[in-house]
Amino acid sequence: MSFTLAIVGRPNVGKSTLFNRLVGKRLALVDDQPGVTRDLREGQGRLGDLRFIVVDSAGLEMADDDSLQGRMRRLTERAVDEADVCLFVIDARAGVTAADEYFADILRKRARHVILAANKAEGRAGESGALEAYALGLGEPLRISAEHGEGMDDLYRALVPLAEEFEAANVQQAPDTDVDVAEDDDESWRPSAAKPLQIAVIGRPNAGKSTLINKILGEDRLLTGPEAGITRDSISVATDFMGTPVRIFDTAGMRKKARISDKVEKLSVADGLRAVRFAEVVVVLLDVGIPFEQQDLRIADFAESEGRAVVIAANKWDLEDDKPHKLNELREAFERLLPQLKGAPLVTVSARTGKGLDRLHNAILKAHEVWNRRVPTARLNQWLGAMTEAHPPPAPGGRRIRLRYMTQVKTRPPAFVVMATHVDKLPDSYQRYLVNGLRADFDMPGTPIRLTFRDQGTKNPYKDKADKINQSGALSKHKTRQKPKA
């Protein structure tokens, strides 16, 4: 990465389509209706041999008040101030509007470098609008079509002279999951500047996800407000959370599927679910006033099924009067409604005041450490022997089930394999017994645990090795018995 490129312009001129074109993926939501994008979204742009950070922004609107549009505009203006290059996009088919002229004047005063692009310029329909763009005083407009990929070579030639002036920034790392267990103690999983800890904050609408992330960042980086459903895209931002390098994903609020009728909201929820797959630790944010509703349970269960470490955070704790009583209620409901996450951290926070962020930070680090935990094979088999002796497996039809050998094959999340006989007869209750024992005896509370049984029949896992040893021993004895020829 050599610079930051912010795409700005009026609503519905094709900014998000161009963003997706530059990052090579459908990361930003695209729809015919204006105003789909509300937050700032960062991605890794690629154009020829150029590598850069590209930022998609909300459509600029002529609103200065504290309305949603006004807050969106202020957020976009912040992107203009922070970007190295601004790509000002207009709609060539609509021509230059009064709003375009107004925002061009703002860019001349605030942006470091401005490139003007007339989008939707394919065919004759966009010729007149592209010619009108000269009047904006921002240089020669680039005629492009974000949807069809036309004009990208012209954009490349315009960016090349600027690329050497800026340094790399904001490199997004994808987490490794289902990692094979190393023989030695591998500490490469610990968060670092090169590989920050990936955190996704998910929950129902208006639970305070964006407010919480802004408090962690120490600035109003994400759009917030009393309206539910402001966040639509899954936005990721890099920061230092109490000394830990992290990348945090803010996601759209997830309502019940039956209540979602708007196409954009459906896309937003799908985008949030995808963010969970890119995370290492998932923070399920609850509204302490109405915790553990059905949708909260579905969200937490989804994070667990995806194999991510989970932390439950109850927000708006500052509004609660009887805190001890409420905390006991939360813990009881958590254990009863989410048994698959038994032992996962449950913390209380206030996104508005920032209280409880230290508890949240410690809980995230603990969950991440457990998610990466490795148990030596020798300890596992000693433990397996003790567990089967205390509670032997059943013997359906008089056929005794034998658990012969156990090893850990992966981390992130911890995954174990047990070699056994008649595994098709082993009841689910016995598997739960072993999983709960792993959590308790190896200090792995809350993290997803994958336990697989493989049918070995009557085969001894060490038989082949023993046969080789016996054969080599017999061969050496045979050689010693042979007498040298005279």
Coordinates of C-alpha atoms in Angstrom, one line a residue:
M1 CA 0.0 0.0 0.0
S2 CA 1.4 3.4 -0.9
F3 CA -1.5 5.9 -0.3
T4 CA -5.2 6.3 0.7
L5 CA -7.8 7.0 -1.9
A6 CA -11.3 8.2 -0.8
I7 CA -14.2 7.9 -3.2
V8 CA -16.6 10.8 -2.7
G9 CA -19.6 12.3 -4.5
R10 CA -23.4 12.7 -4.4
P11 CA -25.6 9.7 -3.5
N12 CA -26.1 7.1 -6.3
V13 CA -23.4 8.2 -8.6
G14 CA -21.7 4.7 -8.4
K15 CA -19.1 5.2 -5.6
S16 CA -19.7 1.7 -4.1
T17 CA -19.6 0.0 -7.5
L18 CA -16.3 1.7 -8.2
F19 CA -15.1 0.7 -4.7
N20 CA -15.9 -3.0 -5.4
R21 CA -14.2 -2.7 -8.8
L22 CA -11.0 -1.5 -7.2
V23 CA -10.9 -4.0 -4.4
G24 CA -11.9 -6.8 -6.7
K25 CA -14.6 -8.1 -4.4
R26 CA -18.3 -7.3 -3.7
L27 CA -17.5 -5.8 -0.3
A28 CA -19.7 -2.7 -0.4
L29 CA -23.5 -3.0 -0.7
V30 CA -24.8 -1.8 -4.1
D31 CA -28.4 -0.9 -4.9
D32 CA -30.4 1.4 -7.2
Q33 CA -31.8 3.4 -4.3
P34 CA -29.6 6.3 -3.1
G35 CA -28.1 6.4 0.4
V36 CA -27.2 2.7 0.8
T37 CA -23.7 3.5 2.1
R38 CA -23.6 5.3 5.4
D39 CA -20.3 4.5 7.1
L40 CA -16.7 4.7 5.8
R41 CA -15.5 1.4 4.5
E42 CA -11.9 0.6 3.9
G43 CA -10.5 -2.0 1.5
Q44 CA -7.3 -3.0 -0.2
G45 CA -7.4 -1.5 -3.6
R46 CA -5.5 -2.9 -6.6
L47 CA -5.0 -1.3 -10.0
G48 CA -2.3 -2.7 -12.2
D49 CA 0.9 -2.7 -10.0
L50 CA -0.5 -0.1 -7.6
R51 CA -1.6 -1.2 -4.1
F52 CA -3.4 1.3 -1.9
I53 CA -6.1 1.7 0.7
V54 CA -9.5 2.7 -0.9
V55 CA -12.3 4.2 1.2
D56 CA -16.0 4.1 0.2
S57 CA -18.0 7.0 1.7
A58 CA -21.6 8.1 2.2
G59 CA -23.1 10.3 -0.5
L60 CA -22.5 14.0 0.1
E61 CA -25.7 15.8 0.8
M62 CA -26.4 19.5 1.5
A63 CA -27.2 19.1 5.2
D64 CA -25.5 20.9 8.0
D65 CA -27.8 20.0 10.9
D66 CA -27.6 17.1 13.3
S67 CA -29.8 14.9 11.2
L68 CA -28.7 11.5 9.9
Q69 CA -27.7 13.1 6.6
G70 CA -25.8 15.8 8.4
R71 CA -23.8 13.3 10.4
M72 CA -23.1 11.2 7.3
R73 CA -21.8 14.3 5.6
R74 CA -19.5 15.1 8.5
L75 CA -18.1 11.6 8.4
T76 CA -17.4 11.8 4.7
E77 CA -15.7 15.2 5.2
R78 CA -13.4 13.5 7.8
A79 CA -12.5 11.0 5.1
V80 CA -11.6 13.8 2.8
D81 CA -9.4 15.4 5.4
E82 CA -7.6 12.1 6.2
A83 CA -7.2 10.8 2.6
D84 CA -4.1 11.3 0.5
V85 CA -6.2 11.4 -2.8
C86 CA -9.9 12.1 -3.3
L87 CA -11.6 10.6 -6.3
F88 CA -14.6 12.9 -6.9
V89 CA -17.3 11.0 -8.8
I90 CA -20.2 12.6 -10.7
D91 CA -22.9 11.0 -12.8
A92 CA -22.1 11.8 -16.5
R93 CA -25.7 11.0 -17.5
A94 CA -27.2 13.4 -15.0
G95 CA -24.6 16.1 -15.8
V96 CA -23.2 18.6 -13.3
T97 CA -25.7 19.5 -10.6
A98 CA -25.7 22.4 -8.1
A99 CA -24.7 19.9 -5.4
D100 CA -21.7 18.8 -7.5
E101 CA -20.5 22.4 -7.9
Y102 CA -21.0 23.0 -4.1
F103 CA -19.0 19.9 -3.1
A104 CA -16.3 20.6 -5.7
D105 CA -15.6 23.9 -4.0
I106 CA -15.3 22.1 -0.7
L107 CA -12.8 19.6 -2.2
R108 CA -10.7 22.4 -3.6
K109 CA -10.3 23.8 -0.1
R110 CA -9.9 20.7 2.0
A111 CA -8.5 17.8 -0.2
R112 CA -4.8 17.3 -0.8
H113 CA -5.2 15.9 -4.3
V114 CA -8.4 15.6 -6.3
I115 CA -9.1 13.4 -9.3
L116 CA -12.4 14.1 -11.1
A117 CA -14.2 11.1 -12.6
A118 CA -17.3 11.2 -14.7
N119 CA -19.0 7.8 -14.1
K120 CA -21.6 6.1 -16.3
A121 CA -19.9 7.7 -19.3
E122 CA -20.2 4.7 -21.6
G123 CA -22.0 5.4 -24.8
R124 CA -23.4 8.7 -26.1
A125 CA -25.6 9.3 -23.0
G126 CA -22.7 10.4 -20.9
E127 CA -20.8 12.5 -23.4
S128 CA -22.4 15.9 -22.6
G129 CA -22.1 15.3 -18.8
A130 CA -18.4 14.5 -19.1
L131 CA -17.9 17.7 -21.1
E132 CA -19.8 19.7 -18.4
A133 CA -17.4 18.4 -15.8
Y134 CA -14.6 20.7 -17.1
A135 CA -16.5 23.6 -15.5
L136 CA -15.9 22.3 -12.0
G137 CA -12.3 23.5 -12.2
L138 CA -10.8 20.2 -11.0
G139 CA -8.9 19.4 -14.2
E140 CA -9.7 17.0 -17.0
P141 CA -12.4 14.5 -16.0
L142 CA -11.7 10.8 -16.4
R143 CA -14.5 9.1 -18.4
I144 CA -15.1 5.8 -16.6
S145 CA -17.8 3.1 -16.2
A146 CA -17.5 1.5 -12.8
E147 CA -20.0 -1.2 -13.7
H148 CA -18.3 -2.2 -16.9
G149 CA -14.7 -1.5 -15.9
E150 CA -14.1 1.1 -18.6
G151 CA -11.5 3.9 -18.0
M152 CA -9.6 2.1 -15.3
D153 CA -6.4 2.5 -17.4
D154 CA -6.9 6.3 -17.4
L155 CA -7.4 6.2 -13.6
Y156 CA -4.2 4.2 -13.3
R157 CA -2.2 6.8 -15.3
A158 CA -3.6 9.6 -13.1
L159 CA -2.6 7.7 -9.8
V160 CA 0.9 6.7 -10.8
P161 CA 2.5 10.1 -10.3
L162 CA 1.0 10.4 -6.8
A163 CA 1.8 6.8 -5.7
E164 CA 5.4 7.5 -4.7
E165 CA 4.5 10.5 -2.5
F166 CA 2.7 8.4 0.2
E167 CA 3.6 5.5 2.5
A168 CA 1.8 2.3 3.3
A169 CA -1.1 2.3 5.9
N170 CA -4.0 0.2 7.2
V171 CA -3.1 -3.3 5.9
Q172 CA -6.0 -5.7 6.8
Q173 CA -5.0 -9.2 7.8
A174 CA -7.3 -12.2 7.5
P175 CA -7.2 -14.6 10.5
D176 CA -6.0 -18.2 10.3
T177 CA -8.5 -20.8 11.6
D178 CA -8.4 -24.5 12.0
V179 CA -4.6 -24.4 12.4
D180 CA -2.7 -27.7 12.6
V181 CA -1.2 -28.3 16.0
A182 CA 2.6 -27.7 16.0
E183 CA 4.9 -30.0 17.9
D184 CA 6.5 -27.2 19.9
D185 CA 4.9 -24.3 21.7
D186 CA 4.1 -21.9 18.8
E187 CA 3.5 -18.4 20.0
S188 CA 2.8 -16.9 16.6
W189 CA -0.9 -16.6 17.3
R190 CA -0.4 -13.7 19.8
P191 CA -1.6 -10.3 18.5
S192 CA 1.0 -8.1 16.9
A193 CA 1.2 -5.0 14.7
A194 CA 1.6 -7.2 11.7
K195 CA -1.2 -9.6 12.7
P196 CA -3.7 -7.7 14.8
L197 CA -6.4 -9.5 16.8
Q198 CA -9.6 -9.6 14.6
I199 CA -12.8 -8.8 16.6
A200 CA -16.3 -8.7 15.3
V201 CA -19.0 -6.8 17.3
I202 CA -22.5 -8.2 16.5
G203 CA -26.0 -7.9 18.0
R204 CA -29.5 -6.6 17.5
P205 CA -30.2 -3.1 16.1
N206 CA -29.5 -0.2 18.5
A207 CA -27.6 -2.3 21.0
G208 CA -24.8 0.3 20.8
K209 CA -22.2 -1.5 18.7
S210 CA -20.9 1.6 16.8
T211 CA -20.9 3.6 20.0
L212 CA -18.8 1.0 21.8
I213 CA -16.3 0.9 19.0
N214 CA -16.1 4.7 18.9
K215 CA -15.3 4.6 22.6
I216 CA -12.5 2.0 22.1
L217 CA -11.1 4.1 19.2
G218 CA -11.3 7.3 21.3
E219 CA -13.0 9.2 18.4
D220 CA -16.3 9.4 16.5
R221 CA -15.0 7.2 13.7
L222 CA -18.3 5.4 13.1
L223 CA -21.7 6.9 12.5
T224 CA -24.0 6.7 15.5
G225 CA -27.4 8.1 16.7
P226 CA -30.7 7.2 18.3
E227 CA -32.1 5.8 15.0
A228 CA -32.0 2.0 14.9
G229 CA -30.2 0.4 11.9
I230 CA -27.8 3.2 11.0
T231 CA -24.9 0.8 10.3
R232 CA -25.4 -1.1 7.1
D233 CA -22.0 -2.3 5.9
S234 CA -19.5 -4.3 8.0
I235 CA -16.9 -1.7 8.7
S236 CA -13.4 -2.7 9.9
V237 CA -11.0 -0.3 11.7
A238 CA -7.5 -0.9 13.1
T239 CA -6.6 0.5 16.5
D240 CA -4.7 -0.2 19.7
F241 CA -7.1 -1.4 22.4
M242 CA -5.3 -0.9 25.7
G243 CA -2.0 -2.0 24.3
T244 CA -3.3 -4.8 22.1
P245 CA -3.2 -4.3 18.3
V246 CA -6.7 -5.1 17.0
R247 CA -8.9 -4.8 13.9
I248 CA -12.6 -4.3 14.9
F249 CA -15.5 -5.1 12.6
D250 CA -18.7 -3.1 13.2
T251 CA -21.7 -4.9 11.8
A252 CA -25.3 -4.1 11.0
G253 CA -27.9 -4.9 13.6
M254 CA -29.5 -8.3 13.0
R255 CA -33.3 -8.5 13.3
K256 CA -35.4 -11.6 13.0
K257 CA -35.6 -12.8 9.5
A258 CA -39.4 -12.5 9.3
R259 CA -39.2 -8.8 10.1
I260 CA -36.7 -8.0 7.3
S261 CA -38.4 -6.9 4.1
D262 CA -36.0 -4.3 2.8
K263 CA -33.5 -5.7 0.3
V264 CA -30.6 -3.6 1.6
E265 CA -31.2 -4.8 5.2
K266 CA -31.0 -8.4 4.0
L267 CA -27.7 -7.6 2.3
S268 CA -26.5 -5.9 5.5
V269 CA -27.2 -8.9 7.7
A270 CA -25.4 -11.2 5.2
D271 CA -22.5 -8.8 5.3
G272 CA -22.5 -9.0 9.1
L273 CA -22.5 -12.8 9.1
R274 CA -19.5 -12.7 6.7
A275 CA -17.7 -10.5 9.2
V276 CA -18.0 -13.2 11.8
R277 CA -16.1 -15.6 9.5
F278 CA -13.3 -13.1 9.3
A279 CA -13.1 -12.6 13.1
E280 CA -11.2 -14.5 15.7
V281 CA -13.2 -13.3 18.7
V282 CA -16.9 -12.3 18.4
V283 CA -18.4 -9.9 20.9
V284 CA -22.1 -10.5 21.1
L285 CA -23.4 -7.1 22.4
L286 CA -26.7 -7.2 24.4
D287 CA -29.0 -4.4 25.5
V288 CA -29.1 -5.0 29.2
G289 CA -32.8 -3.8 29.3
I290 CA -33.9 -6.6 27.0
P291 CA -31.1 -9.2 27.1
F292 CA -31.1 -12.7 25.6
E293 CA -34.0 -12.3 23.2
Q294 CA -34.4 -15.0 20.6
Q295 CA -32.3 -13.2 18.1
D296 CA -29.5 -12.7 20.6
L297 CA -29.4 -16.5 21.1
R298 CA -29.4 -17.1 17.3
I299 CA -26.5 -14.7 16.9
A300 CA -24.4 -16.2 19.7
D301 CA -25.2 -19.8 18.4
F302 CA -24.1 -18.8 14.9
A303 CA -20.7 -17.4 16.2
E304 CA -20.2 -20.7 18.1
S305 CA -21.1 -22.9 15.1
E306 CA -18.6 -20.9 13.0
G307 CA -15.9 -21.9 15.5
R308 CA -15.1 -18.5 16.9
A309 CA -14.3 -17.5 20.4
V310 CA -17.3 -15.7 21.9
V311 CA -17.5 -13.0 24.5
I312 CA -21.0 -11.8 25.8
A313 CA -21.1 -8.1 26.7
A314 CA -24.2 -6.5 28.3
N315 CA -24.3 -2.8 27.2
K316 CA -26.0 0.2 28.8
W317 CA -25.0 -0.9 32.2
D318 CA -24.9 2.7 33.4
L319 CA -28.7 2.8 33.1
E320 CA -29.3 -0.1 35.4
D321 CA -30.3 0.7 39.0
D322 CA -30.1 -2.7 40.8
K323 CA -26.8 -3.9 39.4
P324 CA -26.1 -7.0 41.6
H325 CA -29.6 -8.4 41.1
K326 CA -29.5 -7.8 37.3
L327 CA -26.1 -9.4 37.1
N328 CA -27.3 -12.6 38.8
E329 CA -30.3 -12.6 36.3
L330 CA -27.9 -12.3 33.4
R331 CA -25.7 -15.1 34.5
E332 CA -28.6 -17.4 35.2
A333 CA -30.2 -16.7 31.8
F334 CA -26.8 -17.2 30.1
E335 CA -26.2 -20.6 31.6
R336 CA -29.8 -21.7 30.9
L337 CA -30.2 -20.4 27.4
L338 CA -26.7 -20.9 25.9
P339 CA -25.3 -24.2 27.4
Q340 CA -23.1 -24.7 24.3
L341 CA -21.1 -21.6 25.5
K342 CA -20.9 -22.7 29.1
G343 CA -18.1 -20.7 30.8
A344 CA -17.8 -18.0 28.1
P345 CA -17.0 -14.6 29.5
L346 CA -19.9 -12.4 30.4
V347 CA -19.0 -8.7 31.1
T348 CA -21.0 -5.6 31.6
V349 CA -20.1 -2.3 29.8
S350 CA -21.3 1.1 29.1
A351 CA -20.5 2.2 25.6
R352 CA -21.6 5.8 26.4
T353 CA -19.4 6.3 29.4
G354 CA -16.6 3.8 28.6
K355 CA -16.9 2.0 32.0
G356 CA -16.1 -1.7 31.8
L357 CA -13.8 -1.5 28.7
D358 CA -11.0 -2.9 30.8
R359 CA -13.1 -6.0 31.7
L360 CA -14.1 -6.4 28.0
H361 CA -10.4 -6.2 27.0
N362 CA -9.3 -8.8 29.5
A363 CA -12.2 -11.1 28.5
I364 CA -11.3 -10.8 24.8
L365 CA -7.7 -11.7 25.4
K366 CA -8.7 -14.6 27.6
A367 CA -11.1 -16.0 25.0
H368 CA -8.5 -15.6 22.3
E369 CA -5.9 -17.5 24.4
V370 CA -8.2 -20.4 25.1
W371 CA -9.2 -20.5 21.4
N372 CA -5.5 -21.1 20.6
R373 CA -4.8 -23.6 23.4
R374 CA -2.9 -26.8 22.8
V375 CA -2.9 -29.8 25.1
P376 CA 0.0 -32.3 24.9
T377 CA -1.0 -35.8 23.8
A378 CA 0.4 -37.5 26.9
R379 CA -1.8 -35.4 29.2
L380 CA -4.8 -36.0 27.0
N381 CA -4.5 -39.8 27.2
Q382 CA -3.9 -39.8 30.9
W383 CA -7.1 -37.7 31.2
L384 CA -9.0 -40.0 28.8
G385 CA -8.1 -43.0 31.0
A386 CA -9.3 -41.3 34.1
M387 CA -12.5 -40.1 32.5
T388 CA -13.4 -43.6 31.1
E389 CA -12.5 -45.2 34.5
A390 CA -14.8 -42.8 36.3
H391 CA -17.6 -43.2 33.8
P392 CA -17.1 -46.0 31.3
P393 CA -18.8 -45.8 27.9
P394 CA -22.0 -47.9 27.5
A395 CA -22.0 -51.4 26.1
P396 CA -25.0 -51.5 23.7
G397 CA -26.0 -55.1 22.9
G398 CA -23.2 -56.4 25.1
R399 CA -20.5 -54.9 22.8
R400 CA -18.2 -52.8 24.8
I401 CA -17.1 -49.4 23.4
R402 CA -13.3 -48.9 23.9
L403 CA -11.7 -45.4 23.7
R404 CA -8.2 -46.3 22.8
Y405 CA -6.3 -43.1 21.9
M406 CA -6.8 -39.3 21.9
T407 CA -4.9 -36.4 20.3
Q408 CA -5.4 -32.8 19.5
V409 CA -5.2 -32.1 15.7
K410 CA -6.0 -28.4 15.5
T411 CA -6.4 -25.1 17.3
R412 CA -8.5 -22.0 16.5
P413 CA -10.8 -23.6 17.8
P414 CA -9.4 -26.7 19.7
A415 CA -10.2 -29.9 17.8
F416 CA -9.6 -33.4 19.1
V417 CA -9.8 -36.9 17.6
V418 CA -10.5 -40.1 19.7
M419 CA -9.8 -43.5 18.2
A420 CA -12.4 -45.9 19.4
T421 CA -14.4 -49.0 18.6
H422 CA -18.1 -49.1 17.6
V423 CA -18.3 -45.3 17.4
D424 CA -21.7 -45.5 15.7
K425 CA -23.1 -46.8 19.0
L426 CA -21.6 -44.0 21.2
P427 CA -24.4 -41.8 22.5
D428 CA -24.3 -38.0 22.2
S429 CA -24.5 -37.7 25.9
Y430 CA -21.1 -39.3 26.3
Q431 CA -19.6 -36.9 23.8
R432 CA -21.0 -34.0 25.9
Y433 CA -19.5 -35.6 29.0
L434 CA -16.1 -35.6 27.4
V435 CA -16.4 -32.0 26.0
N436 CA -17.5 -30.7 29.4
G437 CA -14.6 -32.5 31.0
L438 CA -12.2 -30.9 28.5
R439 CA -13.5 -27.5 29.4
A440 CA -13.2 -28.0 33.1
D441 CA -9.9 -29.9 33.3
F442 CA -7.9 -28.0 30.7
D443 CA -9.3 -24.5 31.4
M444 CA -11.2 -24.0 28.1
P445 CA -14.4 -22.3 29.2
G446 CA -16.7 -21.0 26.5
T447 CA -14.6 -21.7 23.4
P448 CA -16.0 -24.1 20.7
I449 CA -14.6 -27.6 21.0
R450 CA -14.6 -30.0 18.1
L451 CA -14.5 -33.6 19.2
T452 CA -14.5 -36.4 16.5
F453 CA -14.6 -40.1 17.0
R454 CA -13.0 -42.4 14.5
D455 CA -13.8 -46.1 14.4
Q456 CA -10.7 -48.2 14.7
G457 CA -12.4 -51.5 15.2
T458 CA -10.1 -54.0 16.9
K459 CA -6.9 -52.6 15.3
N460 CA -4.1 -51.6 17.5
P461 CA -2.8 -48.1 16.5
Y462 CA 0.7 -49.2 17.5
K463 CA 0.6 -52.6 15.8
D464 CA 2.5 -51.6 12.6
K465 CA 5.2 -49.9 14.6
A466 CA 5.5 -52.9 16.9
D467 CA 5.7 -55.3 13.9
K468 CA 8.6 -53.2 12.4
I469 CA 10.4 -53.2 15.8
N470 CA 10.0 -57.0 16.1
Q471 CA 11.1 -57.6 12.5
S472 CA 14.2 -55.5 12.9
G473 CA 15.0 -57.2 16.2
A474 CA 14.6 -60.6 14.7
L475 CA 16.8 -59.6 11.8
S476 CA 19.6 -58.4 14.0
K477 CA 19.5 -61.7 16.0
H478 CA 19.6 -63.7 12.8
K479 CA 22.8 -61.8 11.8
T480 CA 24.5 -62.4 15.1
R481 CA 23.8 -66.1 14.9
Q482 CA 25.5 -66.5 11.4
K483 CA 29.1 -67.7 11.7
P484 CA 31.8 -66.2 9.6
K485 CA 33.0 -68.4 6.8
A486 CA 36.5 -69.8 7.1

